[in-house]
């Protein structure tokens, strides 16, 4: 009996040491003493009146938060191990993320790091982190968005930056109208093909991708093979004709390991109209695929102005 008592005391002491030596989750969602209740994709959430320590766990949230003039204390990165800059924040945000703590890949954020940073608000997306929602809510009020259409507005409401979001949205919409006007009649007849060259495969990006969403916003049509409500399709070399359009934009995970050279050396590639018209343009993986926010959307629009309004000679 004496040995059992000692064993129980030892276990209790160990539990106490572990509990005191590292942060722990609350048993209930965190609710600020003074806050505002906002509607989110997963129900109402009470957020601080003026969040000061924001953590973002998705590229959409990182892009949007920085665009709204709020620098998060920490963020995750995305992307794939094939990339030479794997483990870093997107290149187009490099000048805005100095001092932001990197807390791991978006698929496996460090909960220990989040606890130690003591955030007062966490932002992400339903697609990326719904499975962690209850756990995240025990660290700080957590706002997840579901669609690109309302992401910026919801993040802005959580951050108390609705006026800034309205300006960003109006500015983008004005640029879209300017693009449409400058394209004129060509807008309806310029089919845009979007390709991603990966190690060992080629993907066609369709209407449900981020870049597909932007192309639809500006009114550019897609080739028949890409005019689908899907994210992407993986195709073989035999499907090179499906890659054609009046113009082709492409991006790569890693130029040293992608199929770009193999595809572009293929006889079928040389027969494509866009290739023969010299209208094939490389664009940024970070903005056309990874960004998913208003800053990335403007960068994609920059490319459309550059290559479709004022194409290089």
Coordinates of N, CA and C in Angstrom, one line a residue, residues 117-253:
X117 N 2.9 32.2 -27.8 CA 2.8 33.5 -28.3 C 1.6 34.3 -27.7
X118 N 0.7 33.5 -27.1 CA -0.5 34.1 -26.4 C -1.3 35.1 -27.4
X119 N -1.8 34.6 -28.5 CA -2.5 35.4 -29.4 C -3.9 35.8 -28.8
X120 N -4.4 36.9 -29.4 CA -5.8 37.3 -29.0 C -6.8 37.1 -30.1
X121 N -6.3 36.6 -31.3 CA -7.1 36.3 -32.4 C -6.4 35.4 -33.4
X122 N -7.1 34.4 -33.9 CA -6.5 33.5 -34.9 C -7.4 33.5 -36.2
X123 N -6.8 33.7 -37.3 CA -7.5 33.7 -38.6 C -7.0 32.6 -39.5
X124 N -8.0 32.0 -40.2 CA -7.6 31.0 -41.2 C -8.9 30.7 -42.1
X125 N -8.9 29.5 -42.7 CA -10.0 29.2 -43.6 C -10.6 27.8 -43.2
X126 N -11.8 27.6 -43.6 CA -12.5 26.4 -43.3 C -11.8 25.2 -43.9
X127 N -11.4 25.4 -45.2 CA -10.7 24.3 -45.9 C -9.4 23.9 -45.3
X128 N -8.7 24.8 -44.7 CA -7.4 24.5 -44.2 C -7.4 24.0 -42.7
X129 N -8.3 24.5 -41.9 CA -8.2 24.3 -40.5 C -9.5 24.0 -39.8
X130 N -10.5 23.6 -40.5 CA -11.8 23.2 -39.8 C -11.5 22.1 -38.8
X131 N -10.7 21.1 -39.1 CA -10.5 20.0 -38.2 C -9.8 20.4 -36.9
X132 N -9.2 21.6 -36.9 CA -8.5 22.1 -35.7 C -9.3 23.1 -35.0
X133 N -10.5 23.4 -35.5 CA -11.2 24.6 -35.0 C -11.4 24.6 -33.5
X134 N -11.9 23.5 -32.9 CA -12.2 23.4 -31.5 C -10.9 23.7 -30.7
X135 N -9.8 23.1 -31.1 CA -8.5 23.2 -30.4 C -8.0 24.6 -30.6
X136 N -8.1 25.2 -31.7 CA -7.7 26.6 -31.9 C -8.5 27.6 -31.1
X137 N -9.8 27.3 -31.0 CA -10.7 28.2 -30.2 C -10.3 28.2 -28.7
X138 N -9.6 27.2 -28.3 CA -9.2 27.1 -26.9 C -7.9 27.9 -26.6
X139 N -7.3 28.3 -27.7 CA -6.1 29.2 -27.6 C -6.5 30.7 -27.7
X140 N -7.4 31.0 -28.7 CA -7.8 32.4 -28.9 C -9.1 32.3 -29.7
X141 N -9.9 33.4 -29.7 CA -11.0 33.5 -30.7 C -10.5 33.2 -32.1
X142 N -11.2 32.3 -32.8 CA -10.8 31.8 -34.1 C -11.8 32.1 -35.1
X143 N -11.4 32.8 -36.2 CA -12.3 33.1 -37.3 C -11.9 32.4 -38.6
X144 N -12.7 31.5 -39.1 CA -12.4 30.8 -40.3 C -13.4 31.3 -41.4
X145 N -12.9 31.5 -42.6 CA -13.7 31.9 -43.7 C -13.9 30.7 -44.7
X146 N -14.9 30.8 -45.4 CA -15.3 29.7 -46.3 C -15.1 29.9 -47.8
X147 N -15.3 31.2 -48.2 CA -15.2 31.5 -49.6 C -14.3 32.6 -49.9
X148 N -13.7 32.7 -51.1 CA -12.9 33.8 -51.5 C -13.7 35.1 -51.5
X149 N -15.0 35.0 -51.9 CA -15.8 36.2 -52.1 C -15.9 37.0 -50.8
X150 N -16.0 36.3 -49.6 CA -16.2 37.1 -48.4 C -15.0 37.1 -47.5
X151 N -13.9 36.5 -47.9 CA -12.8 36.4 -47.0 C -12.3 37.7 -46.5
X152 N -12.0 38.6 -47.4 CA -11.5 39.9 -47.0 C -12.4 40.6 -46.0
X153 N -13.7 40.6 -46.4 CA -14.7 41.3 -45.5 C -14.8 40.7 -44.1
X154 N -14.7 39.4 -44.1 CA -14.8 38.8 -42.7 C -13.6 39.0 -41.9
X155 N -12.4 38.9 -42.5 CA -11.2 39.2 -41.8 C -11.2 40.6 -41.3
X156 N -11.6 41.5 -42.2 CA -11.6 42.9 -41.8 C -12.6 43.2 -40.7
X157 N -13.7 42.5 -40.6 CA -14.6 42.7 -39.5 C -14.0 42.2 -38.2
X158 N -13.3 41.1 -38.3 CA -12.7 40.6 -37.1 C -11.6 41.5 -36.6
X159 N -10.9 42.2 -37.5 CA -9.8 43.0 -37.2 C -10.2 44.5 -36.9
X160 N -11.5 44.8 -37.1 CA -11.9 46.2 -37.0 C -11.4 47.1 -38.1
X161 N -11.3 46.5 -39.3 CA -10.8 47.2 -40.4 C -11.7 47.2 -41.6
X162 N -13.0 47.4 -41.4 CA -14.0 47.3 -42.5 C -13.8 48.4 -43.4
X163 N -13.5 49.6 -43.0 CA -13.3 50.8 -43.9 C -12.2 50.5 -44.8
X164 N -11.1 50.0 -44.3 CA -9.9 49.7 -45.1 C -10.3 48.6 -46.2
X165 N -11.0 47.6 -45.8 CA -11.4 46.6 -46.7 C -12.3 47.1 -47.9
X166 N -13.2 48.1 -47.5 CA -14.0 48.7 -48.6 C -13.1 49.4 -49.6
X167 N -12.1 50.1 -49.1 CA -11.2 50.8 -50.0 C -10.5 49.8 -50.9
X168 N -10.0 48.8 -50.3 CA -9.2 47.8 -51.1 C -10.1 47.1 -52.2
X169 N -11.4 46.8 -51.8 CA -12.3 46.2 -52.7 C -12.7 47.2 -53.8
X170 N -13.0 48.4 -53.5 CA -13.4 49.4 -54.5 C -12.2 49.7 -55.5
X171 N -11.0 49.7 -54.9 CA -9.8 49.9 -55.8 C -9.6 48.8 -56.8
X172 N -9.8 47.6 -56.3 CA -9.6 46.4 -57.2 C -10.7 46.4 -58.2
X173 N -12.0 46.7 -57.8 CA -13.1 46.7 -58.8 C -12.9 47.7 -59.9
X174 N -12.3 48.9 -59.4 CA -12.1 49.9 -60.4 C -11.0 49.5 -61.4
X175 N -10.0 48.8 -60.9 CA -8.9 48.3 -61.8 C -9.5 47.3 -62.8
X176 N -10.4 46.4 -62.3 CA -11.1 45.4 -63.2 C -11.8 46.1 -64.3
X177 N -12.6 47.2 -63.9 CA -13.3 47.9 -64.9 C -12.4 48.6 -66.0
X178 N -11.3 49.1 -65.5 CA -10.3 49.7 -66.4 C -9.7 48.6 -67.3
X179 N -9.5 47.5 -66.8 CA -9.0 46.4 -67.7 C -10.0 46.0 -68.7
X180 N -11.2 45.9 -68.3 CA -12.3 45.5 -69.3 C -12.4 46.5 -70.4
X181 N -12.4 47.8 -70.0 CA -12.5 48.9 -71.0 C -11.3 48.9 -72.0
X182 N -10.1 48.7 -71.4 CA -8.9 48.7 -72.3 C -8.9 47.4 -73.2
X183 N -9.4 46.3 -72.8 CA -9.5 45.1 -73.6 C -10.5 45.3 -74.7
X184 N -11.6 46.0 -74.5 CA -12.6 46.3 -75.5 C -13.2 45.0 -76.0
X185 N -13.4 44.9 -77.3 CA -14.0 43.7 -77.9 C -13.2 42.4 -77.7
X186 N -11.9 42.6 -77.5 CA -11.0 41.4 -77.4 C -11.3 40.7 -76.1
X187 N -12.0 41.3 -75.2 CA -12.2 40.7 -73.9 C -13.0 39.4 -74.0
X188 N -14.0 39.4 -74.9 CA -14.9 38.2 -75.1 C -14.3 37.2 -76.0
X189 N -13.2 37.5 -76.7 CA -12.6 36.5 -77.6 C -11.2 36.1 -77.3
X190 N -10.7 36.5 -76.1 CA -9.3 36.1 -75.7 C -9.4 34.9 -74.7
X191 N -9.3 33.7 -75.1 CA -9.4 32.6 -74.2 C -8.0 32.4 -73.5
X192 N -8.1 32.3 -72.2 CA -6.9 32.2 -71.4 C -6.7 30.8 -70.9
X193 N -5.6 30.2 -71.2 CA -5.2 28.9 -70.7 C -4.2 29.1 -69.5
X194 N -4.4 28.3 -68.5 CA -3.5 28.4 -67.3 C -2.9 27.0 -67.0
X195 N -1.6 26.9 -67.0 CA -0.9 25.6 -66.8 C 0.0 25.7 -65.6
X196 N 0.1 24.6 -64.9 CA 1.1 24.4 -63.9 C 2.0 23.2 -64.2
X197 N 3.3 23.5 -64.4 CA 4.3 22.4 -64.7 C 4.8 22.0 -63.3
X198 N 4.7 20.7 -63.1 CA 5.1 20.1 -61.8 C 6.1 19.0 -62.1
X199 N 6.8 18.5 -61.2 CA 7.7 17.3 -61.4 C 6.8 16.1 -61.9
X200 N 7.0 15.7 -63.1 CA 6.3 14.5 -63.6 C 4.9 14.7 -64.0
X201 N 4.4 15.9 -64.0 CA 3.0 16.1 -64.4 C 2.7 17.5 -64.8
X202 N 1.6 17.7 -65.6 CA 1.1 19.0 -65.9 C -0.4 19.1 -65.5
X203 N -0.7 20.3 -64.9 CA -2.1 20.5 -64.5 C -2.7 21.7 -65.3
X204 N -4.0 21.5 -65.6 CA -4.8 22.6 -66.2 C -5.6 23.2 -65.0
X205 N -5.5 24.5 -64.8 CA -6.2 25.2 -63.8 C -7.5 25.8 -64.3
X206 N -8.6 25.5 -63.6 CA -9.9 25.7 -64.0 C -10.6 26.8 -63.2
X207 N -11.9 26.9 -63.3 CA -12.6 28.1 -62.8 C -12.7 28.1 -61.3
X208 N -12.5 27.0 -60.6 CA -12.6 27.0 -59.1 C -11.2 27.3 -58.5
X209 N -10.2 27.4 -59.3 CA -8.9 27.8 -58.7 C -8.8 29.3 -58.4
X210 N -7.8 29.8 -57.7 CA -7.7 31.2 -57.4 C -7.6 32.0 -58.7
X211 N -6.6 31.6 -59.5 CA -6.4 32.4 -60.8 C -7.7 32.3 -61.7
X212 N -8.3 31.1 -61.7 CA -9.5 30.9 -62.4 C -10.6 31.9 -62.0
X213 N -10.7 32.1 -60.7 CA -11.7 33.0 -60.1 C -11.4 34.4 -60.5
X214 N -10.1 34.8 -60.5 CA -9.8 36.2 -61.0 C -10.1 36.4 -62.5
X215 N -9.8 35.4 -63.3 CA -10.1 35.5 -64.7 C -11.6 35.6 -65.0
X216 N -12.4 34.9 -64.2 CA -13.8 35.0 -64.3 C -14.3 36.4 -63.9
X217 N -13.7 36.9 -62.8 CA -14.0 38.3 -62.3 C -13.8 39.3 -63.4
X218 N -12.7 39.2 -64.1 CA -12.4 40.2 -65.1 C -13.2 40.0 -66.5
X219 N -13.7 38.8 -66.6 CA -14.5 38.5 -67.8 C -13.8 37.8 -68.9
X220 N -12.6 37.2 -68.7 CA -11.9 36.5 -69.7 C -12.4 35.1 -69.8
X221 N -12.7 34.6 -71.0 CA -13.2 33.3 -71.2 C -12.0 32.3 -71.1
X222 N -12.4 31.0 -70.9 CA -11.4 29.9 -70.9 C -11.6 29.0 -72.0
X223 N -10.6 28.3 -72.4 CA -10.7 27.2 -73.5 C -11.7 26.2 -73.0
X224 N -12.3 25.5 -73.9 CA -13.4 24.5 -73.5 C -12.9 23.5 -72.5
X225 N -11.6 23.0 -72.7 CA -11.1 22.0 -71.8 C -10.9 22.5 -70.4
X226 N -10.9 23.8 -70.2 CA -10.6 24.4 -68.9 C -11.8 25.2 -68.3
X227 N -12.9 25.2 -69.1 CA -14.1 25.9 -68.7 C -15.0 25.1 -67.9
X228 N -14.5 24.7 -66.7 CA -15.2 23.7 -65.8 C -15.1 24.2 -64.4
X229 N -16.1 23.9 -63.6 CA -16.1 24.3 -62.2 C -15.4 23.2 -61.4
X230 N -14.1 23.2 -61.7 CA -13.2 22.3 -61.0 C -11.9 23.1 -60.6
X231 N -11.1 22.5 -59.7 CA -9.9 23.2 -59.3 C -8.8 23.0 -60.4
X232 N -8.6 21.8 -60.7 CA -7.6 21.5 -61.8 C -7.8 20.1 -62.3
X233 N -7.1 19.7 -63.4 CA -7.1 18.4 -63.9 C -5.6 18.1 -64.3
X234 N -5.2 16.9 -64.0 CA -3.8 16.5 -64.4 C -3.9 15.9 -65.8
X235 N -3.0 16.3 -66.7 CA -3.1 15.7 -68.0 C -1.7 15.2 -68.5
X236 N -1.8 14.4 -69.5 CA -0.5 13.8 -70.0 C 0.0 14.6 -71.2
X237 N 1.1 14.1 -71.8 CA 1.6 14.8 -73.0 C 0.7 14.7 -74.1
X238 N -0.1 13.6 -74.2 CA -1.0 13.4 -75.3 C -2.1 14.5 -75.3
X239 N -2.3 15.1 -74.1 CA -3.4 16.1 -74.0 C -2.9 17.5 -74.2
X240 N -1.7 17.7 -74.7 CA -1.1 19.0 -75.0 C -2.1 19.9 -75.8
X241 N -2.9 19.4 -76.7 CA -3.9 20.3 -77.4 C -4.9 20.9 -76.4
X242 N -5.2 20.3 -75.3 CA -6.1 20.9 -74.3 C -5.4 22.0 -73.6
X243 N -4.1 22.2 -73.7 CA -3.4 23.3 -73.1 C -3.5 24.6 -73.9
X244 N -4.1 24.6 -75.1 CA -4.0 25.7 -76.0 C -5.0 26.8 -75.5
X245 N -4.8 28.0 -76.0 CA -5.7 29.1 -75.8 C -5.2 30.2 -76.7
X246 N -5.9 31.4 -76.7 CA -5.3 32.5 -77.4 C -4.1 33.0 -76.7
X247 N -4.0 32.8 -75.4 CA -2.8 33.1 -74.6 C -2.6 32.0 -73.5
X248 N -1.4 31.7 -73.2 CA -1.1 30.7 -72.2 C -0.3 31.3 -71.1
X249 N -0.8 31.2 -69.9 CA 0.0 31.6 -68.7 C 0.4 30.3 -68.0
X250 N 1.6 30.2 -67.5 CA 2.1 29.0 -66.8 C 2.9 29.4 -65.6
X251 N 2.9 28.6 -64.6 CA 3.7 28.7 -63.4 C 4.3 27.3 -63.0
X252 N 5.3 27.3 -62.2 CA 6.0 26.1 -61.9 C 6.3 26.0 -60.4
X253 N 6.3 24.8 -59.9 CA 6.7 24.6 -58.5 C 8.2 24.8 -58.3

